[in-house]
Short mmCIF file of C-alpha atoms and ligand atoms in Angstrom, two decimals:
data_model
loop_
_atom_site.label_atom_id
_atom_site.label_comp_id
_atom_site.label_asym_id
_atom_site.label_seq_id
_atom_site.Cartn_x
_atom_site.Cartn_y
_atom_site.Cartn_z
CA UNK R 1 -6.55 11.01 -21.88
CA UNK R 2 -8.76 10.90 -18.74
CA UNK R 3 -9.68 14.22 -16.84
CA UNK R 4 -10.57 12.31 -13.83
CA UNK R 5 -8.10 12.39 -10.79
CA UNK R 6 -5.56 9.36 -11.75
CA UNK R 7 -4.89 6.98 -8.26
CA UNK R 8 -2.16 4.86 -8.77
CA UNK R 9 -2.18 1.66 -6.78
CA UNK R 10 0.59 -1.02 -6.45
CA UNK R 11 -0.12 -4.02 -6.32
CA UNK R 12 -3.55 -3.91 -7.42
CA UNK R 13 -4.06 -7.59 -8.61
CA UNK R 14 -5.52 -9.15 -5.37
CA UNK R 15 -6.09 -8.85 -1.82
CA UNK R 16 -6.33 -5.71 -0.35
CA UNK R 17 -5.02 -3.61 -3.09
CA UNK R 18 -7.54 -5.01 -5.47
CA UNK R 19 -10.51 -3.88 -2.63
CA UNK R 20 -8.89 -0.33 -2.57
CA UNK R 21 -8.75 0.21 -6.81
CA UNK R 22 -12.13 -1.21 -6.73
CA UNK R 23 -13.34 0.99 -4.13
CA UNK R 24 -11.03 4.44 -5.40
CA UNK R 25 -12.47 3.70 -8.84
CA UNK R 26 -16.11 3.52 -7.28
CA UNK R 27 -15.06 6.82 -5.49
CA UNK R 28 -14.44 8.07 -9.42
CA UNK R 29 -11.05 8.69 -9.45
CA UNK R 30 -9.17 6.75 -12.68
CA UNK R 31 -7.38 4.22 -10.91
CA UNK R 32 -4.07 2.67 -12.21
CA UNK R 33 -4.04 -0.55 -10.78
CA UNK R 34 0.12 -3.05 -11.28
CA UNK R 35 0.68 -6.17 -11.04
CA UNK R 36 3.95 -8.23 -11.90
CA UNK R 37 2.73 -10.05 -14.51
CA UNK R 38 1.20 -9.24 -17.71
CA UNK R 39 -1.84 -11.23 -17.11
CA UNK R 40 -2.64 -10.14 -14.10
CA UNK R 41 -2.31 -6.67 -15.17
CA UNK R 42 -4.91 -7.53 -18.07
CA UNK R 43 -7.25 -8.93 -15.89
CA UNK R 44 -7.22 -5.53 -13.66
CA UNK R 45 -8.28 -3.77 -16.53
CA UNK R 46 -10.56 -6.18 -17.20
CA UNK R 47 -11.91 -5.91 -13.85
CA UNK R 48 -11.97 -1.89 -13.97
CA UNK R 49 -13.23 -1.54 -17.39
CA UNK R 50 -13.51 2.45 -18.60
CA UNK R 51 -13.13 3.09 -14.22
CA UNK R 52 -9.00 2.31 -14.77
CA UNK R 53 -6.39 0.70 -16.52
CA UNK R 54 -4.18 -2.32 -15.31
CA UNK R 55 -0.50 -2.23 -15.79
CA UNK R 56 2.68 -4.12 -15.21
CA UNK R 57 5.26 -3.28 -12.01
CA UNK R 58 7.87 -4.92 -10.17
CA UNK R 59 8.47 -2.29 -7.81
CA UNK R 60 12.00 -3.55 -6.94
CA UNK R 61 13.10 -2.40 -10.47
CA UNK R 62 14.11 1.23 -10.85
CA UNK R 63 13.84 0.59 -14.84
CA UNK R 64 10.27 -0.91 -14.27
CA UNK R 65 8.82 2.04 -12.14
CA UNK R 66 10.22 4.32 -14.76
CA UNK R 67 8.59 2.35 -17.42
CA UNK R 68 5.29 1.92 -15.54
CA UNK R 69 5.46 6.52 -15.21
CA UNK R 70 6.15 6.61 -18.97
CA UNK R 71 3.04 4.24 -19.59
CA UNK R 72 0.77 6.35 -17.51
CA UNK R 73 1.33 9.76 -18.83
CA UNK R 74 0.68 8.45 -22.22
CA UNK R 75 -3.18 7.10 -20.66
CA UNK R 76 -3.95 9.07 -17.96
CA UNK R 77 -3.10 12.34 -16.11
CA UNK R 78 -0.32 12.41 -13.58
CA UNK R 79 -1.79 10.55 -10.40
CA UNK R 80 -2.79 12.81 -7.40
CA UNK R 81 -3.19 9.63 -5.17
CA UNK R 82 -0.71 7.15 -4.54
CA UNK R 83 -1.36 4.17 -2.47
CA UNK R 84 1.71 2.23 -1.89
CA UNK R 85 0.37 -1.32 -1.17
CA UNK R 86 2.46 -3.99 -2.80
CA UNK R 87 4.62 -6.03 -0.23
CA UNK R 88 5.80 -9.08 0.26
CA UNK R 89 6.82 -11.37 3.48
CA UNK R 90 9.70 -13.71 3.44
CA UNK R 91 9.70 -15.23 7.05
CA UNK R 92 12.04 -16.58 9.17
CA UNK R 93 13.70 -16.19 12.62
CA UNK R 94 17.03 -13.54 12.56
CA UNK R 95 19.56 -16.52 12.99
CA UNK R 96 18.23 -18.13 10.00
CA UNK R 97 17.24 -14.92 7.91
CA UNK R 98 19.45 -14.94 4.76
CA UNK R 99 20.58 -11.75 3.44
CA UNK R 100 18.16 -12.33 0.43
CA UNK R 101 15.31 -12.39 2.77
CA UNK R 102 16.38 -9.72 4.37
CA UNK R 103 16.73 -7.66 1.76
CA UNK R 104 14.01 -8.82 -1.00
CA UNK R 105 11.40 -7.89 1.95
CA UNK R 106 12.74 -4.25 2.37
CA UNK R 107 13.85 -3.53 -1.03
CA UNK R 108 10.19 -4.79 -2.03
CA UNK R 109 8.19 -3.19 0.99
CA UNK R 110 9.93 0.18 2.05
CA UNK R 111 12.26 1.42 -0.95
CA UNK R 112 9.31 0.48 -3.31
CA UNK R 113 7.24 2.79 -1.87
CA UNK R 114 10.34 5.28 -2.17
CA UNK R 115 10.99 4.40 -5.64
CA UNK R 116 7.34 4.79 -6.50
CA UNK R 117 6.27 8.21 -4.19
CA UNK R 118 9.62 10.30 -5.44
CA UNK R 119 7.75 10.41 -9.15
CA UNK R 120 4.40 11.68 -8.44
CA UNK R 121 5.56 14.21 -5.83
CA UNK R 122 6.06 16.89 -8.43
CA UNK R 123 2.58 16.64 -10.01
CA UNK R 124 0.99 17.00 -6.69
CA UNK R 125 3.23 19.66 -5.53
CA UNK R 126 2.19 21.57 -9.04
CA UNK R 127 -1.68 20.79 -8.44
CA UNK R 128 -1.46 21.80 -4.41
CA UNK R 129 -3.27 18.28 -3.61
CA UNK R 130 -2.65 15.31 -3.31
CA UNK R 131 -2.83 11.88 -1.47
CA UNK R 132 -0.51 9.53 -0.50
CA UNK R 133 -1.21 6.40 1.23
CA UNK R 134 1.09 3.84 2.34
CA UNK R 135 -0.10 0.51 3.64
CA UNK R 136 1.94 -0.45 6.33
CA UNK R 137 0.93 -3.09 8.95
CA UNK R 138 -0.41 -4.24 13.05
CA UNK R 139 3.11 -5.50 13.60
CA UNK R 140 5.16 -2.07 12.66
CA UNK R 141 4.38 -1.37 15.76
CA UNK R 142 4.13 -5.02 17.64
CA UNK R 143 6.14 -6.23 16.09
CA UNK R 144 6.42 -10.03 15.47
CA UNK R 145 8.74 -13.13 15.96
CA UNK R 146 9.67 -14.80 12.72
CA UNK R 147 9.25 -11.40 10.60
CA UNK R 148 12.13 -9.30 11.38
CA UNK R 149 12.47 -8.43 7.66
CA UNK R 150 8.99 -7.41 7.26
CA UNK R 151 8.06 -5.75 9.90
CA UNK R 152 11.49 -3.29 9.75
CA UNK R 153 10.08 -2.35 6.32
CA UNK R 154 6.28 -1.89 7.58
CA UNK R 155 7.87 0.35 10.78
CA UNK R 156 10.07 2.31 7.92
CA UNK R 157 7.18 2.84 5.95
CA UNK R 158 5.38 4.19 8.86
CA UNK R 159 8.45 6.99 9.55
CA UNK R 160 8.73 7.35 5.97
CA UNK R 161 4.80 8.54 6.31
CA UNK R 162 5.54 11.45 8.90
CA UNK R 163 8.53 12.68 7.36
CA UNK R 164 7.50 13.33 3.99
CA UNK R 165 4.12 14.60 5.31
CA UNK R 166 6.11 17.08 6.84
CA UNK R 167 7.92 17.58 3.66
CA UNK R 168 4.82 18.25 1.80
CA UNK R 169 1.95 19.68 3.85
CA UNK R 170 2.59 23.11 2.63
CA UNK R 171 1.37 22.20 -0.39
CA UNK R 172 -1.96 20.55 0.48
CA UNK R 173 -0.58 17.04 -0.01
CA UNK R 174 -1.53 14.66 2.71
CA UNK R 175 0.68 11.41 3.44
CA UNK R 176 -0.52 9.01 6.04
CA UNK R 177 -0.40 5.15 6.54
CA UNK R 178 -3.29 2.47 7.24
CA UNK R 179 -2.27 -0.33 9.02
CA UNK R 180 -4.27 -3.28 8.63
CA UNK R 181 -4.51 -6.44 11.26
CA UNK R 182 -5.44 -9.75 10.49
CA UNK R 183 -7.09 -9.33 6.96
CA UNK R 184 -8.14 -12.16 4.62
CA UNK R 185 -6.05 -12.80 1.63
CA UNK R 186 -3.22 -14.58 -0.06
CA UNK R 187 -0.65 -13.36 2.63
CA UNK R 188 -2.82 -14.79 5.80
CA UNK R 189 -3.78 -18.04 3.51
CA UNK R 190 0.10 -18.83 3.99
CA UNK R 191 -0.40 -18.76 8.04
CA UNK R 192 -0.67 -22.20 9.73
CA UNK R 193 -4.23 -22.79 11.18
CA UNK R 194 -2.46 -22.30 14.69
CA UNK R 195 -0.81 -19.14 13.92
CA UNK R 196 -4.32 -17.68 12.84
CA UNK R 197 -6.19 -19.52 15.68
CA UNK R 198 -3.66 -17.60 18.26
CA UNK R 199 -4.08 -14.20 16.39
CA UNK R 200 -7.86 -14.44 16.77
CA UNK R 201 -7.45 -15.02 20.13
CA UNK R 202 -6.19 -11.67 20.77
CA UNK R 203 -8.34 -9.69 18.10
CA UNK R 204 -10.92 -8.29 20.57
CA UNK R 205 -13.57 -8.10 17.75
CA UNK R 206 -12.81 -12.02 17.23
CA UNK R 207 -12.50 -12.06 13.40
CA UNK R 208 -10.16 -11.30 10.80
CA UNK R 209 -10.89 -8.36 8.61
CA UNK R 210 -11.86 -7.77 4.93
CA UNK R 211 -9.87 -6.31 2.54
CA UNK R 212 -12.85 -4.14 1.65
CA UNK R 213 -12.43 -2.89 5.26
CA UNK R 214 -9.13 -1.46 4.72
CA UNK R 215 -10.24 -0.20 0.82
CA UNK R 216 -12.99 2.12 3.56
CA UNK R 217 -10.40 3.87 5.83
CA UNK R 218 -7.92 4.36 2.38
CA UNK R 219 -10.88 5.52 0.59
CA UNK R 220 -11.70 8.08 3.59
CA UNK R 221 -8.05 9.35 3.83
CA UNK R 222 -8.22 10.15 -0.43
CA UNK R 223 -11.68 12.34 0.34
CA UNK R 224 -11.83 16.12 0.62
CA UNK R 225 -12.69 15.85 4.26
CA UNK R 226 -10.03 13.99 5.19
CA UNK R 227 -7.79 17.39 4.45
CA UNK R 228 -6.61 17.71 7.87
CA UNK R 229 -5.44 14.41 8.53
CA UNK R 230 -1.62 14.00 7.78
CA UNK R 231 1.40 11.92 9.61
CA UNK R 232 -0.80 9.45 10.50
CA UNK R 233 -0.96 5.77 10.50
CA UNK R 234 -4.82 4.70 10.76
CA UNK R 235 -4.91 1.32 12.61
CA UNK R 236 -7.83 -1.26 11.19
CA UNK R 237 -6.94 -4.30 13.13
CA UNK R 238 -9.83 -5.35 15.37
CA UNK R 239 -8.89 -3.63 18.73
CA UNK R 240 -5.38 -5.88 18.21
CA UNK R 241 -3.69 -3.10 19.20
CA UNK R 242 -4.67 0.90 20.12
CA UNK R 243 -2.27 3.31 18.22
N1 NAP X 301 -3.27 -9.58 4.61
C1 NAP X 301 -2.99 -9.08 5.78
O1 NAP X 301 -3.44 -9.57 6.83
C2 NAP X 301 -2.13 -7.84 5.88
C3 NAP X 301 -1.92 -7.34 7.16
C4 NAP X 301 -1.15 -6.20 7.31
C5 NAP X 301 -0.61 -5.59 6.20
N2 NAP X 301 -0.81 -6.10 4.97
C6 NAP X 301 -0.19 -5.39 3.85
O2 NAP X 301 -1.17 -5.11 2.88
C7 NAP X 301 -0.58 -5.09 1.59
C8 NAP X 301 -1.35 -6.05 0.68
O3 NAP X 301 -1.35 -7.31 1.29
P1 NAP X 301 -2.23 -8.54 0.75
O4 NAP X 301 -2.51 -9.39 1.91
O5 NAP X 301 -3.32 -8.05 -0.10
O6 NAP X 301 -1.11 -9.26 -0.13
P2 NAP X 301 -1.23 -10.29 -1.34
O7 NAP X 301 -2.61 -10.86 -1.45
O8 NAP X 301 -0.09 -11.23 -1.15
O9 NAP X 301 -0.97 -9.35 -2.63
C9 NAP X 301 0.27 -8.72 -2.78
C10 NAP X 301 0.20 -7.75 -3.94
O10 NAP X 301 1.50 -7.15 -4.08
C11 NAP X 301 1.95 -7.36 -5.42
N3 NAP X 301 3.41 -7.50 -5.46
C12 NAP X 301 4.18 -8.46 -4.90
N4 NAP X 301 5.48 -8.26 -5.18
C13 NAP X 301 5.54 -7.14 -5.97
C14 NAP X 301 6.59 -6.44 -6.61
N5 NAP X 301 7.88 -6.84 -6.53
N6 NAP X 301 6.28 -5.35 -7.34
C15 NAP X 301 5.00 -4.93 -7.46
N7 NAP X 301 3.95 -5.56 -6.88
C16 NAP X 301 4.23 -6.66 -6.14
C17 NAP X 301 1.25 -8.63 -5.88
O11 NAP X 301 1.21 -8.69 -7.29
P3 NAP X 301 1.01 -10.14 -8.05
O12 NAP X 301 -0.42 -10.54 -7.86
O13 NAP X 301 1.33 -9.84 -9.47
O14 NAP X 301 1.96 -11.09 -7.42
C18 NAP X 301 -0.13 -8.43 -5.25
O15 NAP X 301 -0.91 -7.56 -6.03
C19 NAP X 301 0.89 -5.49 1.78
O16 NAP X 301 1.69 -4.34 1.85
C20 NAP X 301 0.86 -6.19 3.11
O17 NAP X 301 2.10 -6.12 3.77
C21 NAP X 301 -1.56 -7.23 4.78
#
């Protein structure tokens, strides 16, 4: 049993969740770090060593998040940072959007993040602090042809942010989202070299981002001093778009 602050991270495995456990755990919190598979969740604890423990999720399974909160309370204390961060895209224009699209992508992206936050409020209601942090995206607020599915579940996420910080505040719990741009991973890898050329185009710092990039502004909205910052979504995109 750890005595450090516990951060729980979905979808820690790659990308932009694996920047944020890296940098949370470098922070010194005791980061839980999922991933769907069992290997992948080995090699997060791998990666994290005594800093964290990696551990299996598919957040579209009520039985797996329950398993996943009976797992941590037998390793670590009960988190006091959540960063909801797994997600998924499944595009394709509305005419041709099946139902499973449809409804993979927000069962995945948005009632994850429900499925995961309901669990840890009462811990950080009991402690009077905690963080949660919801990764939403540019195009929740753009949104963006071809991605109907996903960006309804980033835009969800983002009014899911304000109302439970509202919800909570009393308390000293803080919810707000980050909403990356154009950031370099697995997800953008799957873009056509025209899609990305087009995007840069209208980035006005003329790059994509890091995921270590968006691990900084999460990292910031866990600290002390980022107390009086709730309801928010914090927009890292390049100058793609000014919230
Ligand atoms: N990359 C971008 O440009 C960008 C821009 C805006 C927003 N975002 C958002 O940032 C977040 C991370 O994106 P990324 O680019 O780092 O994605 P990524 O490289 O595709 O990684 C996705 C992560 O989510 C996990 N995941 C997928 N399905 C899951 C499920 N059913 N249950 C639990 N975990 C699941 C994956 O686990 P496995 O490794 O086990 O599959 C992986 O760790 C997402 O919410 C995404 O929408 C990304």
């Amino acid at each position: 049993m750890t005595e450090r602050v516990t951060a729980l991270v979905t979808g820690a495995s790659r990308g932009i969740g694996a920047a944020i456990a890296d940098r949370l755990s470098e922070d010194g919190f005791f980061v839980v770090g999922t991933a769907t598979s069992t290997a992948g969740a080995g090699a997060i604890t791998a990666r994290l060593g005594e800093q964290g423990r990696g551990l299996q999720l598919d957040i579209a399974s009520p039985e797996s998040v329950s398993e996943l909160f009976a797992q941590i309370s037998d390793l670590a204390t009960a988190p006091l940072v959540l960063v909801n961060n797994a997600g998924i895209t499944k595009d394709n224009l509305l005419m041709r959007m099946s139902e499973s699209e449809w409804s993979e992508v927000l069962d995945t992206n948005l009632s994850g993040a429900f499925r995961v936050t309901k669990p840890v409020l009462r811990g950080m209601l009991k402690a009077r602090w905690g963080r949660v942090i919801n990764v939403g995206s540019v195009v929740g607020r753009l949104g963006n042809p071809g991605q109907g599915n996903y960006v309804s579940s980033k835009a969800g996420l983002e009014g899911f942010t304000r109302s439970l910080a509202m919800e909570v505040a009393s308390r000293g719990v803080t919810v707000n989202a980050v909403a990356p741009g154009l950031i370099v991973t697995d997800m953008t890898e799957a873009l056509s070299e025209d899609q990305t050329a087009a995007m840069l185009e209208r980035i006005p710092l003329g790059r994509m981002g890091q995921a270590t990039e968006v691990a900084a502004a999460v990292s910031f909205l866990c600290s002390e001093p980022a107390g009086y910052v709730t309801g928010q979504t914090l927009q890292v995109n390049g100058g793609l778009f000014f919230a």
